[in-house]
Short mmCIF file of C-alpha atoms and ligand atoms in Angstrom, two decimals:
data_model
loop_
_atom_site.label_atom_id
_atom_site.label_comp_id
_atom_site.label_asym_id
_atom_site.label_seq_id
_atom_site.Cartn_x
_atom_site.Cartn_y
_atom_site.Cartn_z
CA MET A 88 -15.77 -36.60 -10.42
CA ARG A 89 -17.34 -39.28 -8.31
CA SER A 90 -21.01 -39.62 -7.75
CA THR A 91 -22.41 -39.73 -4.27
CA PHE A 92 -24.88 -41.97 -2.54
CA PHE A 93 -26.15 -39.35 -0.11
CA THR A 94 -29.85 -38.69 -0.36
CA LYS A 95 -31.73 -36.38 1.94
CA HIS A 96 -32.54 -39.31 4.21
CA ALA A 97 -28.99 -40.56 4.24
CA VAL A 98 -27.72 -37.11 5.23
CA ALA A 99 -30.33 -36.87 7.96
CA ALA A 100 -29.50 -40.37 9.19
CA ALA A 101 -25.78 -39.63 9.17
CA LEU A 102 -26.39 -36.45 11.14
CA ALA A 103 -28.60 -38.23 13.63
CA ALA A 104 -25.97 -40.92 14.09
CA LEU A 105 -23.26 -38.33 14.57
CA THR A 106 -25.29 -36.36 17.07
CA ALA A 107 -26.20 -39.47 19.00
CA GLY A 108 -22.56 -40.47 19.08
CA ALA A 109 -23.48 -43.78 17.47
CA ALA A 110 -20.90 -43.15 14.78
CA GLN A 111 -17.46 -41.76 15.26
CA ALA A 112 -17.72 -38.16 14.15
CA GLU A 113 -14.79 -37.19 11.99
CA ASP A 114 -13.59 -33.63 12.21
CA VAL A 115 -13.76 -31.48 9.16
CA GLU A 116 -10.53 -29.72 8.35
CA VAL A 117 -11.35 -26.33 6.89
CA LEU A 118 -8.80 -24.28 4.97
CA HIS A 119 -9.74 -20.59 4.74
CA TRP A 120 -8.37 -17.03 4.87
CA TRP A 121 -10.84 -15.55 7.34
CA THR A 122 -8.35 -14.29 9.89
CA SER A 123 -9.36 -10.67 10.60
CA GLY A 124 -11.53 -9.85 13.65
CA GLY A 125 -14.75 -9.56 11.64
CA GLU A 126 -13.98 -12.63 9.55
CA ALA A 127 -13.16 -14.73 12.61
CA ALA A 128 -16.45 -13.67 14.22
CA ALA A 129 -18.33 -14.87 11.14
CA LEU A 130 -16.36 -18.10 10.98
CA ASN A 131 -17.38 -18.81 14.57
CA VAL A 132 -21.02 -18.85 13.49
CA LEU A 133 -20.16 -21.74 11.14
CA LYS A 134 -17.98 -23.58 13.69
CA GLU A 135 -20.70 -23.38 16.31
CA ASP A 136 -23.35 -24.53 13.87
CA LEU A 137 -21.31 -27.63 13.08
CA GLU A 138 -20.34 -28.29 16.65
CA SER A 139 -24.03 -28.26 17.58
CA GLN A 140 -24.39 -31.17 15.13
CA GLY A 141 -21.53 -33.09 16.75
CA ILE A 142 -19.03 -32.36 14.00
CA GLY A 143 -15.59 -31.23 15.14
CA TRP A 144 -13.59 -28.53 13.39
CA THR A 145 -9.90 -28.52 12.60
CA ASP A 146 -8.93 -25.02 11.66
CA MET A 147 -6.47 -24.37 8.83
CA PRO A 148 -6.30 -20.57 8.53
CA VAL A 149 -3.95 -19.08 5.94
CA ALA A 150 -3.81 -15.30 6.38
CA GLY A 151 -3.88 -13.09 3.30
CA GLY A 152 -6.91 -11.22 2.01
CA GLY A 153 -8.24 -12.33 -1.36
CA GLY A 154 -6.93 -15.86 -0.71
CA GLU A 155 -3.77 -16.04 -2.85
CA GLN A 156 -1.66 -17.46 -0.03
CA ALA A 157 -4.43 -19.90 0.88
CA MET A 158 -4.48 -21.17 -2.71
CA THR A 159 -0.69 -21.69 -2.63
CA VAL A 160 -0.98 -23.75 0.55
CA LEU A 161 -3.88 -25.68 -0.95
CA ARG A 162 -1.88 -26.57 -4.06
CA ALA A 163 0.95 -27.90 -1.88
CA ARG A 164 -1.46 -29.96 0.23
CA VAL A 165 -3.17 -31.48 -2.81
CA THR A 166 0.17 -32.24 -4.47
CA ALA A 167 1.25 -34.01 -1.29
CA GLY A 168 -1.92 -36.13 -1.43
CA ASN A 169 -3.26 -34.55 1.73
CA ALA A 170 -6.14 -32.33 0.69
CA PRO A 171 -8.15 -30.65 3.48
CA THR A 172 -11.79 -31.70 3.82
CA ALA A 173 -13.27 -28.34 2.90
CA VAL A 174 -11.69 -25.29 1.35
CA GLN A 175 -12.84 -21.70 0.87
CA GLY A 176 -12.72 -20.95 -2.84
CA LEU A 177 -13.63 -18.27 -5.34
CA GLY A 178 -14.95 -18.27 -8.91
CA PHE A 179 -12.65 -19.69 -11.55
CA ASP A 180 -10.45 -21.43 -8.95
CA ILE A 181 -13.41 -23.66 -8.13
CA ILE A 182 -13.90 -24.51 -11.78
CA ASP A 183 -10.19 -25.34 -12.12
CA TRP A 184 -10.20 -27.72 -9.15
CA ALA A 185 -13.36 -29.41 -10.41
CA LYS A 186 -11.85 -29.91 -13.85
CA GLN A 187 -8.81 -31.49 -12.24
CA GLY A 188 -11.16 -34.03 -10.64
CA SER A 189 -10.28 -32.94 -7.09
CA LEU A 190 -13.75 -32.15 -5.81
CA ALA A 191 -16.42 -34.39 -4.31
CA ASN A 192 -19.80 -34.34 -5.98
CA LEU A 193 -22.57 -32.58 -4.01
CA ASN A 194 -25.42 -33.41 -6.39
CA ASP A 195 -27.47 -35.43 -3.93
CA VAL A 196 -27.38 -32.84 -1.14
CA ALA A 197 -28.12 -30.15 -3.72
CA ALA A 198 -31.03 -32.11 -5.21
CA SER A 199 -32.61 -33.05 -1.91
CA GLU A 200 -32.38 -29.47 -0.66
CA GLY A 201 -33.45 -27.80 -3.89
CA TRP A 202 -30.32 -25.68 -4.46
CA ASN A 203 -31.20 -25.23 -8.14
CA ASP A 204 -34.25 -23.19 -7.24
CA VAL A 205 -32.76 -20.88 -4.60
CA ILE A 206 -29.14 -20.23 -5.54
CA PRO A 207 -28.83 -17.34 -8.01
CA ALA A 208 -27.76 -18.28 -11.54
CA ALA A 209 -24.69 -16.01 -11.29
CA LEU A 210 -23.41 -18.23 -8.45
CA GLN A 211 -24.42 -21.52 -10.06
CA GLN A 212 -21.98 -20.70 -12.88
CA PHE A 213 -19.18 -21.25 -10.39
CA ALA A 214 -20.75 -23.89 -8.15
CA LYS A 215 -21.69 -26.33 -10.93
CA VAL A 216 -19.30 -27.73 -13.47
CA GLY A 217 -20.60 -29.91 -16.29
CA GLY A 218 -23.99 -29.94 -14.57
CA GLU A 219 -22.56 -31.35 -11.31
CA TRP A 220 -22.61 -29.41 -8.04
CA VAL A 221 -19.01 -29.10 -6.83
CA SER A 222 -19.19 -26.45 -4.12
CA ALA A 223 -21.49 -24.92 -1.55
CA PRO A 224 -21.96 -21.12 -1.82
CA VAL A 225 -21.71 -19.33 1.51
CA ASN A 226 -22.40 -15.74 0.57
CA VAL A 227 -22.28 -12.99 -2.00
CA HIS A 228 -19.81 -10.17 -1.46
CA SER A 229 -19.26 -7.28 -3.82
CA THR A 230 -16.30 -5.05 -4.39
CA ASN A 231 -17.66 -1.73 -5.67
CA TRP A 232 -18.28 -0.28 -2.20
CA VAL A 233 -16.88 2.69 -0.34
CA TRP A 234 -16.81 2.87 3.49
CA ALA A 235 -16.61 6.21 5.27
CA ASN A 236 -16.33 7.53 8.80
CA LYS A 237 -19.54 9.52 9.38
CA ALA A 238 -18.08 11.98 11.90
CA VAL A 239 -15.20 12.74 9.55
CA LEU A 240 -17.67 13.45 6.73
CA ASP A 241 -19.90 15.61 8.96
CA ASP A 242 -16.98 17.58 10.44
CA ASN A 243 -15.80 18.44 6.97
CA ASP A 244 -19.21 19.16 5.44
CA ILE A 245 -18.97 16.27 3.03
CA GLU A 246 -22.08 14.67 1.54
CA ILE A 247 -21.96 11.17 0.11
CA PRO A 248 -20.32 11.80 -3.27
CA ALA A 249 -22.51 10.98 -6.25
CA SER A 250 -19.91 11.43 -8.97
CA TRP A 251 -16.17 11.07 -9.46
CA GLU A 252 -15.88 14.88 -9.41
CA ASP A 253 -17.71 15.06 -6.04
CA PHE A 254 -15.47 12.32 -4.73
CA VAL A 255 -12.32 14.19 -5.75
CA ALA A 256 -13.68 17.37 -4.12
CA ALA A 257 -14.26 15.41 -0.89
CA LEU A 258 -10.71 14.03 -1.01
CA ASP A 259 -9.36 17.58 -1.44
CA LYS A 260 -11.32 18.79 1.59
CA LEU A 261 -9.98 15.99 3.75
CA LYS A 262 -6.41 16.58 2.66
CA GLU A 263 -6.83 20.26 3.48
CA ALA A 264 -8.15 19.32 6.93
CA GLY A 265 -5.13 17.10 7.60
CA VAL A 266 -7.10 13.81 7.49
CA THR A 267 -5.81 10.95 5.31
CA PRO A 268 -8.42 10.98 2.53
CA ILE A 269 -8.18 7.28 1.61
CA ALA A 270 -7.15 4.35 3.80
CA HIS A 271 -5.45 1.81 1.59
CA GLY A 272 -3.36 -1.28 1.99
CA GLY A 273 -0.69 -1.57 -0.67
CA GLN A 274 -1.07 -5.18 -1.75
CA ALA A 275 -1.78 -6.24 -5.33
CA TRP A 276 -5.19 -7.73 -4.57
CA GLN A 277 -6.28 -4.56 -2.76
CA GLU A 278 -5.24 -2.38 -5.68
CA ALA A 279 -7.16 -4.72 -7.97
CA THR A 280 -10.19 -4.48 -5.67
CA VAL A 281 -10.13 -0.68 -5.95
CA PHE A 282 -9.68 -1.05 -9.72
CA ASP A 283 -12.90 -3.10 -9.97
CA GLY A 284 -14.99 -0.06 -8.96
CA VAL A 285 -12.80 2.55 -10.62
CA SER A 286 -12.70 0.78 -13.99
CA MET A 287 -16.44 0.04 -13.85
CA SER A 288 -17.13 3.73 -13.21
CA VAL A 289 -15.33 4.71 -16.41
CA LEU A 290 -15.93 1.72 -18.70
CA GLY A 291 -19.54 1.10 -17.71
CA LEU A 292 -20.91 -2.41 -17.44
CA ASP A 293 -20.44 -3.35 -21.09
CA GLY A 294 -16.90 -2.01 -21.18
CA TYR A 295 -15.99 -3.81 -17.95
CA LYS A 296 -17.33 -7.07 -19.38
CA SER A 297 -15.54 -6.59 -22.71
CA ALA A 298 -12.27 -5.83 -20.94
CA PHE A 299 -12.18 -8.37 -18.14
CA ILE A 300 -14.46 -11.17 -19.26
CA ASP A 301 -14.12 -11.10 -23.05
CA LEU A 302 -10.52 -9.77 -22.83
CA ASN A 303 -11.15 -7.47 -25.78
CA GLU A 304 -7.82 -5.84 -26.63
CA ASP A 305 -9.39 -2.64 -27.95
CA VAL A 306 -11.09 -2.04 -24.62
CA LEU A 307 -8.12 -3.19 -22.53
CA GLY A 308 -5.92 -0.78 -24.44
CA GLY A 309 -8.46 1.99 -25.07
CA ASP A 310 -8.91 5.56 -23.90
CA ALA A 311 -11.47 4.70 -21.23
CA MET A 312 -9.01 2.24 -19.67
CA LYS A 313 -6.37 4.97 -19.69
CA GLU A 314 -8.85 7.21 -17.90
CA ALA A 315 -9.40 4.46 -15.31
CA PHE A 316 -5.65 4.38 -14.67
CA ASP A 317 -5.63 8.19 -14.39
CA ARG A 318 -8.25 7.87 -11.65
CA MET A 319 -6.11 5.25 -9.90
CA ALA A 320 -3.28 7.82 -9.88
CA VAL A 321 -5.61 10.30 -8.16
CA ILE A 322 -6.40 7.66 -5.55
CA ARG A 323 -2.68 6.97 -5.09
CA ALA A 324 -2.16 10.67 -4.42
CA ASN A 325 -4.68 10.50 -1.56
CA VAL A 326 -3.30 7.62 0.51
CA ASP A 327 -0.88 8.04 3.42
CA ASP A 328 2.87 7.40 3.21
CA ASN A 329 2.72 4.09 5.06
CA PHE A 330 0.26 2.30 2.79
CA SER A 331 2.71 -0.21 1.36
CA GLY A 332 2.04 -3.80 2.46
CA ARG A 333 -0.70 -2.81 4.93
CA ASP A 334 -3.40 -5.45 5.50
CA TRP A 335 -6.91 -4.46 4.40
CA ASN A 336 -8.37 -4.67 7.92
CA LEU A 337 -5.74 -2.25 9.24
CA ALA A 338 -6.82 0.16 6.53
CA THR A 339 -10.44 -0.34 7.67
CA ALA A 340 -9.30 0.41 11.23
CA MET A 341 -8.00 3.80 10.04
CA VAL A 342 -11.53 4.68 8.89
CA ILE A 343 -13.05 3.25 12.07
CA ASN A 344 -10.71 5.43 14.19
CA GLY A 345 -11.30 8.57 12.14
CA GLU A 346 -7.69 8.64 10.98
CA ALA A 347 -8.90 8.37 7.38
CA GLY A 348 -12.09 9.34 5.57
CA PHE A 349 -12.77 6.58 3.07
CA GLN A 350 -11.82 3.03 2.13
CA MET A 351 -12.71 1.37 -1.16
CA MET A 352 -13.14 -2.27 -0.26
CA GLY A 353 -15.53 -5.18 -0.54
CA ASP A 354 -18.25 -5.51 2.05
CA TRP A 355 -16.13 -7.76 4.26
CA ALA A 356 -14.95 -4.34 5.54
CA LYS A 357 -18.36 -3.98 7.17
CA GLY A 358 -17.54 -7.00 9.34
CA GLU A 359 -14.67 -4.97 10.85
CA PHE A 360 -16.92 -2.00 11.64
CA LEU A 361 -19.47 -4.29 13.29
CA ASN A 362 -16.79 -6.15 15.20
CA ALA A 363 -15.65 -2.76 16.58
CA GLY A 364 -19.22 -2.09 17.75
CA LYS A 365 -19.94 0.51 15.06
CA VAL A 366 -23.37 1.14 13.59
CA PRO A 367 -24.11 1.97 9.94
CA GLY A 368 -25.71 5.38 9.49
CA GLU A 369 -24.43 6.49 12.92
CA ASP A 370 -20.71 5.76 12.94
CA PHE A 371 -20.05 4.83 9.34
CA VAL A 372 -21.69 4.97 5.95
CA CYS A 373 -21.57 2.65 2.97
CA PHE A 374 -22.16 3.63 -0.63
CA ARG A 375 -21.39 2.30 -4.09
CA PHE A 376 -18.28 3.68 -5.77
CA PRO A 377 -19.45 6.89 -7.51
CA GLY A 378 -20.64 6.09 -11.02
CA THR A 379 -21.45 2.45 -10.22
CA SER A 380 -24.63 2.82 -8.19
CA ASP A 381 -26.65 0.46 -10.43
CA GLN A 382 -23.94 -2.15 -10.81
CA VAL A 383 -22.64 -4.95 -8.65
CA THR A 384 -19.21 -6.53 -9.10
CA PHE A 385 -19.69 -9.69 -7.08
CA ASN A 386 -17.54 -12.36 -5.52
CA ALA A 387 -19.05 -15.31 -3.72
CA ASP A 388 -17.21 -17.39 -1.14
CA GLN A 389 -17.91 -21.07 -1.53
CA PHE A 390 -16.71 -24.23 0.16
CA MET A 391 -15.26 -26.88 -2.10
CA MET A 392 -15.31 -30.37 -0.60
CA PHE A 393 -12.10 -32.12 -1.58
CA ASP A 394 -12.40 -35.71 -2.64
CA GLN A 395 -11.01 -37.79 0.21
CA GLY A 396 -10.64 -40.89 -1.93
CA GLY A 397 -14.24 -42.07 -2.00
CA GLU A 398 -17.74 -40.72 -1.90
CA VAL A 399 -18.47 -37.38 -0.31
CA SER A 400 -18.24 -38.02 3.44
CA ALA A 401 -21.09 -37.60 5.92
CA GLU A 402 -19.28 -34.64 7.46
CA GLN A 403 -18.76 -32.97 4.10
CA ALA A 404 -22.42 -33.46 3.21
CA ALA A 405 -23.45 -32.11 6.60
CA LEU A 406 -21.18 -29.09 6.20
CA ALA A 407 -22.63 -28.35 2.75
CA SER A 408 -26.14 -28.73 4.07
CA ALA A 409 -25.44 -26.48 7.10
CA ILE A 410 -23.94 -23.77 4.89
CA LEU A 411 -27.03 -23.57 2.71
CA SER A 412 -29.58 -23.62 5.49
CA PRO A 413 -31.61 -20.37 5.44
CA SER A 414 -31.07 -19.68 9.15
CA PHE A 415 -27.31 -20.07 8.81
CA GLN A 416 -27.29 -17.91 5.67
CA SER A 417 -28.88 -15.11 7.65
CA ALA A 418 -26.86 -15.52 10.87
CA PHE A 419 -23.51 -15.81 9.10
CA ASN A 420 -23.93 -13.05 6.54
CA VAL A 421 -25.23 -10.53 9.09
CA VAL A 422 -21.83 -10.83 10.78
CA LYS A 423 -19.64 -11.26 7.69
CA GLY A 424 -20.84 -8.17 5.80
CA SER A 425 -21.93 -10.20 2.80
CA VAL A 426 -25.45 -11.09 1.70
CA PRO A 427 -27.08 -14.54 1.43
CA ALA A 428 -26.28 -16.95 -1.37
CA ARG A 429 -29.98 -17.87 -1.51
CA THR A 430 -32.73 -15.71 -2.96
CA ASP A 431 -35.31 -16.73 -0.33
CA VAL A 432 -33.70 -15.37 2.85
CA SER A 433 -35.40 -12.42 4.58
CA ASP A 434 -33.43 -9.19 5.00
CA GLU A 435 -35.03 -8.62 8.40
CA ALA A 436 -31.95 -9.38 10.50
CA PHE A 437 -29.65 -7.27 8.29
CA ASP A 438 -28.54 -3.70 9.01
CA ALA A 439 -28.99 -0.82 6.57
CA CYS A 440 -25.88 -1.67 4.52
CA GLY A 441 -26.87 -5.35 4.41
CA LYS A 442 -30.41 -4.49 3.28
CA LYS A 443 -28.94 -2.24 0.60
CA GLY A 444 -26.54 -5.01 -0.45
CA MET A 445 -29.43 -7.47 -0.81
CA ALA A 446 -31.60 -5.01 -2.74
CA ASP A 447 -28.69 -3.98 -5.00
CA LEU A 448 -27.89 -7.62 -5.76
CA ALA A 449 -31.49 -8.49 -6.62
CA ALA A 450 -31.86 -5.38 -8.81
CA ALA A 451 -28.54 -5.95 -10.59
CA ALA A 452 -29.40 -9.61 -11.23
CA ALA A 453 -32.78 -8.60 -12.67
CA SER A 454 -31.42 -5.84 -14.90
CA GLY A 455 -28.34 -7.72 -16.09
CA ASN A 456 -26.00 -5.36 -14.18
CA LEU A 457 -24.41 -8.12 -12.13
CA VAL A 458 -20.89 -8.99 -13.15
CA GLY A 459 -18.09 -11.08 -11.66
CA SER A 460 -15.27 -9.26 -9.85
CA MET A 461 -11.98 -9.27 -11.75
CA ALA A 462 -10.07 -8.76 -8.50
CA HIS A 463 -11.64 -11.77 -6.79
CA GLY A 464 -11.42 -14.37 -9.51
CA HIS A 465 -14.94 -14.13 -10.91
CA ALA A 466 -14.05 -12.65 -14.30
CA ASN A 467 -11.20 -14.83 -15.49
CA PRO A 468 -8.89 -17.66 -14.38
CA ALA A 469 -5.98 -17.08 -11.98
CA GLY A 470 -3.28 -16.72 -14.68
CA ILE A 471 -5.08 -13.82 -16.34
CA LYS A 472 -6.17 -12.31 -13.05
CA ASN A 473 -2.57 -12.27 -11.83
CA ALA A 474 -1.36 -10.69 -15.07
CA ILE A 475 -3.88 -7.86 -14.56
CA TYR A 476 -2.86 -7.53 -10.89
CA ASP A 477 0.78 -7.01 -11.90
CA VAL A 478 0.00 -4.13 -14.21
CA VAL A 479 -2.46 -2.42 -11.86
CA THR A 480 0.01 -2.63 -8.98
CA ALA A 481 3.01 -1.49 -11.02
CA HIS A 482 1.02 1.55 -12.16
CA PHE A 483 -0.20 2.28 -8.61
CA ASN A 484 3.36 2.22 -7.39
CA GLY A 485 4.50 4.65 -10.06
CA GLU A 486 6.34 2.22 -12.34
CA TYR A 487 4.14 3.07 -15.33
CA ASP A 488 2.23 6.14 -16.39
CA SER A 489 -1.35 5.50 -17.54
CA GLU A 490 -0.44 5.30 -21.20
CA THR A 491 2.21 2.66 -20.55
CA ALA A 492 -0.16 0.82 -18.22
CA VAL A 493 -2.78 0.24 -20.93
CA MET A 494 -0.14 -1.08 -23.32
CA GLU A 495 1.25 -3.33 -20.62
CA LEU A 496 -2.26 -4.52 -19.83
CA VAL A 497 -2.89 -5.60 -23.41
CA ASP A 498 0.46 -7.41 -23.53
CA ALA A 499 0.15 -9.05 -20.12
CA VAL A 500 -3.34 -10.38 -20.88
CA SER A 501 -2.39 -11.64 -24.31
CA ILE A 502 0.59 -13.53 -22.88
CA ALA A 503 -1.48 -15.01 -20.06
CA LYS A 504 -4.38 -16.13 -22.32
C1 BGC B 267 -13.25 -13.05 0.28
C2 BGC B 267 -13.82 -12.50 1.56
C3 BGC B 267 -12.69 -12.07 2.48
C4 BGC B 267 -11.79 -11.09 1.76
C5 BGC B 267 -10.65 -10.56 2.59
C6 BGC B 267 -12.25 -12.08 -0.31
O1 BGC B 267 -11.63 -12.68 -1.42
O2 BGC B 267 -14.26 -13.28 -0.66
O3 BGC B 267 -14.61 -13.46 2.21
O4 BGC B 267 -13.24 -11.51 3.66
O5 BGC B 267 -11.24 -11.74 0.63
O6 BGC B 267 -9.95 -11.55 3.22
#
């Protein structure tokens, strides 16, 4: 990792020079997977922020929720010696790139802007490697959410389910009424996202940590894990026939249109509701997956600045600084569905689900109930994550019964370790 010469004054001077046109502003090339309607609306907030500072934007979108395809493109670009300036990254992927020496050092921007004091410790674990800042956190998402169409719930006399049993009763009512109970997109990362909440609801926080962070074989192969797979089978029985391969935002659209009752998805789904002009509490409701109301399985988007063969550039430093500014953190996350990556941003501009997301995050961080999402690369490195994906997906698609799935899970994780 290289050190940087940018101090607060140098960043300010570089920005002033760029804005005044005294220096040739370089574009930043940004590789990301924010391609749905809601995601694109949020991305625009960032583009416009940079453009207002005289920094141009070269867009490098790689569609595919969860970012697997984006990471494949990134690997090819880095191997070809042509890394993008800034790249959306998650959890352990960031640590891997830092350890490979690919990331520019953001220590000076971080120090001059006091990131240490305002970025939650749970995020710093993935933004700092060996004590050096290597990425700029944009937000905090979490995966153990359920999104529901309010009119569909009201028409069918369904209250927000507080337990798994209530949830199953609600699914039965919807099926009876001819509404698709659960909108789902059959892609491995989406099944894993559902599994985050489902497994947490059965294993509890300690069990979830033992299974996915400590990779404890007894828990991975235990009865509670089998029960989690049984619940996944119930969910599978409540999706429509065309779920296979569907993108997550099209599943969200089914809930928005009242074609389906519920979707289990991270809070980026809220961005789709907002983008469709829907209002929480009126058109849709958000709640934590039943049995996980005190817990938060988080994933934080960050921007890694790829080393361009020298010190961190003025544009990279400006991008990092813009991302962490409190006003941007509010403006962006209001649209994205996530919550700020700083602890000192007011919840005033956020809607009811956003306020709940912020309060849940703060409470979970204080009580120790905040844990990294397995599905989104915050529990273990990509090799292990992918091994878990394979088993969860194979079970969802009927290749394994629950008993076989737990055995396969133990094997797959032990091979990937
Ligand atoms: C990212 C979100 C994104 C979602 C779907 C997640 O991995 O953290 O920002 O909206 O994937 O694309």
